[in-house]
CSV table of C-alpha atoms in Angstrom, one decimal:
chain,number,residue,atom,x,y,z
A,1,UNK,CA,37.5,8.0,77.9
A,2,UNK,CA,37.7,11.1,78.4
A,3,UNK,CA,41.5,10.8,77.9
A,4,UNK,CA,40.8,8.9,74.7
A,5,UNK,CA,38.8,11.7,74.1
A,6,UNK,CA,41.2,14.3,75.4
A,7,UNK,CA,44.3,12.5,73.0
A,8,UNK,CA,41.7,12.3,69.7
A,9,UNK,CA,41.2,16.5,69.9
A,10,UNK,CA,44.3,16.9,69.9
A,11,UNK,CA,45.5,14.6,67.0
A,12,UNK,CA,43.3,16.1,64.6
A,13,UNK,CA,44.2,19.4,66.0
A,14,UNK,CA,47.3,18.6,65.0
A,15,UNK,CA,47.1,17.4,61.3
A,16,UNK,CA,45.9,20.8,60.9
A,17,UNK,CA,47.9,22.6,62.0
A,18,UNK,CA,49.9,20.1,59.9
A,19,UNK,CA,48.0,20.7,56.6
A,20,UNK,CA,49.0,23.6,54.1
A,21,UNK,CA,46.5,25.6,53.3
A,22,UNK,CA,44.0,26.0,50.5
A,23,UNK,CA,45.7,29.0,48.2
A,24,UNK,CA,43.8,32.1,48.1
A,25,UNK,CA,43.5,33.5,44.7
A,26,UNK,CA,41.6,37.1,44.1
A,27,UNK,CA,40.0,38.6,40.9
A,28,UNK,CA,40.1,42.3,40.5
A,29,UNK,CA,38.6,44.6,37.7
A,30,UNK,CA,40.6,48.1,38.1
A,31,UNK,CA,39.7,51.3,35.7
A,32,UNK,CA,42.8,51.8,32.9
A,33,UNK,CA,43.8,55.4,33.0
A,34,UNK,CA,44.6,54.2,28.7
A,35,UNK,CA,41.4,54.2,26.9
A,36,UNK,CA,38.6,55.8,29.7
A,37,UNK,CA,36.2,55.4,30.4
A,38,UNK,CA,35.0,52.4,29.1
A,39,UNK,CA,38.9,50.3,29.3
A,40,UNK,CA,39.6,48.8,32.8
A,41,UNK,CA,42.2,45.9,33.9
A,42,UNK,CA,41.4,42.4,35.1
A,43,UNK,CA,43.6,40.4,36.6
A,44,UNK,CA,44.4,36.9,39.3
A,45,UNK,CA,46.1,37.7,43.1
A,46,UNK,CA,47.1,35.0,44.7
A,47,UNK,CA,48.5,34.7,48.1
A,48,UNK,CA,52.0,33.8,46.7
A,49,UNK,CA,50.5,29.7,46.8
A,50,UNK,CA,51.1,27.8,44.8
A,51,UNK,CA,48.7,27.5,42.4
A,52,UNK,CA,47.4,27.2,38.3
A,53,UNK,CA,44.7,29.7,37.6
A,54,UNK,CA,43.2,29.9,33.9
A,55,UNK,CA,44.0,33.6,32.3
A,56,UNK,CA,41.1,35.0,30.2
A,57,UNK,CA,39.3,38.0,29.5
A,58,UNK,CA,36.5,36.3,27.8
A,59,UNK,CA,35.9,34.7,30.7
A,60,UNK,CA,34.0,37.4,32.4
A,61,UNK,CA,30.2,38.0,33.0
A,62,UNK,CA,29.0,41.3,33.5
A,63,UNK,CA,25.3,42.3,35.2
A,64,UNK,CA,23.9,45.6,34.5
A,65,UNK,CA,21.0,46.2,37.8
A,66,UNK,CA,19.7,49.4,35.0
A,67,UNK,CA,17.1,51.1,36.7
A,68,UNK,CA,13.9,49.9,35.6
A,69,UNK,CA,14.7,46.8,35.7
A,70,UNK,CA,13.5,43.4,37.9
A,71,UNK,CA,16.4,41.1,36.3
A,72,UNK,CA,20.1,42.5,35.6
A,73,UNK,CA,21.0,43.0,31.6
A,74,UNK,CA,23.8,40.4,31.4
A,75,UNK,CA,26.7,40.7,29.3
A,76,UNK,CA,29.2,37.8,27.5
A,77,UNK,CA,32.2,38.1,25.3
A,78,UNK,CA,30.6,36.3,22.4
A,79,UNK,CA,33.2,34.3,21.9
A,80,UNK,CA,33.5,32.5,26.0
A,81,UNK,CA,35.7,28.8,25.9
A,82,UNK,CA,32.6,26.5,27.7
A,83,UNK,CA,35.5,24.6,28.5
A,84,UNK,CA,39.3,24.9,30.2
A,85,UNK,CA,42.3,25.8,27.4
A,86,UNK,CA,45.7,24.5,28.1
A,87,UNK,CA,46.6,27.4,26.6
A,88,UNK,CA,45.7,29.7,28.7
A,89,UNK,CA,46.9,27.8,32.3
A,90,UNK,CA,49.2,30.2,33.9
A,91,UNK,CA,50.9,29.1,37.3
A,92,UNK,CA,50.8,30.9,40.4
A,93,UNK,CA,53.4,31.1,43.7
A,94,UNK,CA,55.5,32.9,45.5
A,95,UNK,CA,57.7,34.2,42.5
A,96,UNK,CA,55.1,34.7,40.3
A,97,UNK,CA,51.7,36.0,41.6
A,98,UNK,CA,50.4,37.7,39.4
A,99,UNK,CA,48.8,38.0,35.9
A,100,UNK,CA,46.6,41.5,34.8
A,101,UNK,CA,45.2,42.2,31.3
A,102,UNK,CA,43.5,45.0,29.7
A,103,UNK,CA,39.7,44.8,28.2
A,104,UNK,CA,36.7,46.8,27.0
A,105,UNK,CA,34.4,46.7,29.1
A,106,UNK,CA,32.5,47.5,25.3
A,107,UNK,CA,33.5,43.6,24.6
A,108,UNK,CA,31.2,42.4,26.1
A,109,UNK,CA,28.1,45.2,26.3
A,110,UNK,CA,25.8,46.6,23.8
A,111,UNK,CA,22.5,47.8,23.7
A,112,UNK,CA,20.2,48.6,26.7
A,113,UNK,CA,22.6,47.2,28.2
A,114,UNK,CA,25.2,49.6,27.5
A,115,UNK,CA,23.7,52.9,27.9
A,116,UNK,CA,22.4,51.2,31.3
A,117,UNK,CA,26.3,51.1,31.8
A,118,UNK,CA,26.6,54.3,30.8
A,119,UNK,CA,24.1,56.0,33.1
A,120,UNK,CA,25.6,54.4,35.8
A,121,UNK,CA,24.2,51.3,37.0
A,122,UNK,CA,25.7,48.6,38.9
A,123,UNK,CA,27.7,45.8,37.7
A,124,UNK,CA,28.2,42.8,39.4
A,125,UNK,CA,31.6,41.0,37.9
A,126,UNK,CA,32.0,37.1,37.9
A,127,UNK,CA,35.2,35.5,36.3
A,128,UNK,CA,35.0,31.7,35.2
A,129,UNK,CA,32.4,29.6,34.2
A,130,UNK,CA,28.2,28.8,34.9
A,131,UNK,CA,28.6,26.0,35.5
A,132,UNK,CA,31.0,23.6,37.2
A,133,UNK,CA,32.9,20.2,35.3
A,134,UNK,CA,35.8,18.7,35.2
A,135,UNK,CA,37.8,20.9,32.4
A,136,UNK,CA,36.1,23.5,33.4
A,137,UNK,CA,37.5,25.8,36.3
A,138,UNK,CA,39.5,28.3,37.3
A,139,UNK,CA,41.7,27.9,40.0
A,140,UNK,CA,42.8,24.6,40.6
A,141,UNK,CA,45.1,24.7,44.1
A,142,UNK,CA,47.3,22.1,45.5
A,143,UNK,CA,45.6,21.3,47.9
A,144,UNK,CA,41.4,21.3,48.1
A,145,UNK,CA,38.7,21.2,45.0
A,146,UNK,CA,39.2,23.5,42.0
A,147,UNK,CA,36.7,26.5,41.7
A,148,UNK,CA,35.1,27.0,38.8
A,149,UNK,CA,34.2,31.3,39.2
A,150,UNK,CA,35.4,33.7,41.4
A,151,UNK,CA,33.7,37.1,41.8
A,152,UNK,CA,34.7,40.2,42.2
A,153,UNK,CA,33.5,43.8,43.7
A,154,UNK,CA,30.4,45.8,42.2
A,155,UNK,CA,31.0,49.0,40.8
A,156,UNK,CA,29.8,52.0,38.8
A,157,UNK,CA,30.8,54.1,36.1
A,158,UNK,CA,30.3,57.8,36.9
A,159,UNK,CA,27.4,58.6,34.3
A,160,UNK,CA,28.2,60.1,30.9
A,161,UNK,CA,27.3,62.1,29.0
A,162,UNK,CA,25.3,60.7,24.6
A,163,UNK,CA,28.5,59.7,22.3
A,164,UNK,CA,28.1,61.4,19.5
A,165,UNK,CA,28.4,59.7,15.5
A,166,UNK,CA,32.6,59.1,14.7
A,167,UNK,CA,34.2,61.8,11.4
A,168,UNK,CA,33.9,59.4,9.9
A,169,UNK,CA,32.1,56.3,8.3
A,170,UNK,CA,32.7,52.5,9.0
A,171,UNK,CA,32.6,50.9,5.8
A,172,UNK,CA,31.4,46.9,5.9
A,173,UNK,CA,31.7,44.8,3.5
A,174,UNK,CA,30.0,41.3,2.5
A,175,UNK,CA,31.3,39.0,0.5
A,176,UNK,CA,32.1,34.8,-0.4
A,177,UNK,CA,33.8,32.9,1.0
A,178,UNK,CA,36.2,29.7,-0.7
A,179,UNK,CA,33.1,27.7,-0.6
A,180,UNK,CA,33.4,23.7,-0.6
A,181,UNK,CA,31.0,21.1,-2.1
A,182,UNK,CA,28.9,19.2,1.0
A,183,UNK,CA,29.9,22.9,3.7
A,184,UNK,CA,27.5,25.0,4.4
A,185,UNK,CA,27.7,28.5,2.6
A,186,UNK,CA,30.0,30.7,4.7
A,187,UNK,CA,30.8,34.6,4.2
A,188,UNK,CA,33.9,37.1,4.4
A,189,UNK,CA,33.5,40.2,6.7
A,190,UNK,CA,35.3,43.5,6.2
A,191,UNK,CA,35.4,47.0,8.4
A,192,UNK,CA,37.3,49.6,7.4
A,193,UNK,CA,37.4,52.9,8.5
A,194,UNK,CA,35.9,56.0,5.8
A,195,UNK,CA,38.4,58.8,7.7
A,196,UNK,CA,40.9,58.4,10.4
A,197,UNK,CA,41.4,55.8,12.0
A,198,UNK,CA,39.0,53.9,15.0
A,199,UNK,CA,39.1,51.4,17.6
A,200,UNK,CA,35.7,49.0,16.8
A,201,UNK,CA,34.8,45.7,18.7
A,202,UNK,CA,34.1,43.6,16.2
A,203,UNK,CA,30.9,41.0,17.1
A,204,UNK,CA,29.5,37.6,15.3
A,205,UNK,CA,26.8,37.6,17.5
A,206,UNK,CA,25.3,41.0,16.1
A,207,UNK,CA,24.9,40.1,13.1
A,208,UNK,CA,21.4,39.0,12.2
A,209,UNK,CA,19.9,38.3,7.8
A,210,UNK,CA,16.7,38.2,6.8
A,211,UNK,CA,16.6,35.1,4.2
A,212,UNK,CA,13.1,35.4,0.7
């Protein structure tokens, strides 16, 4: 009996040694010297094992722990996809184990969240989807189940002074786009700088209308 158990344990140990290890992928967010302090570089780094990853900076979520609030303020990209886009799938292996892309934190945080970010509040970052699903994953190794989310290291910005108004105003204009019978009305938004060149991150979720 003992010989049979020992043989079974030996066979299990050999099978574990023979099984390939699951690929490890890490998501990092590091400051970028260009466009400081809000510009960062998002990167996915693998251990060199063959693995498919979904690389889309819109999948980043920030949770800002503002002082005096019990719950963190959540910042998401307004155009974050709800499922995997095939055009965003990248294969990583030993020959190419890293992908990177820059982003600006103001693409995600506005209002109170941006004010808390500027004040030096701690920030938790997550990359991926909020829920699991067959079409919601960011890491798919050759061995093992797919991963729907990666947690990043917590970070803080050095407290910043209040931002001063820009020199030249931004002109916003609305005009009707082409209308079709049976389709809802839509508006075309145009942003123009009346002064020097400026960086603008338009968000469609910040427009509001009062209808009378």
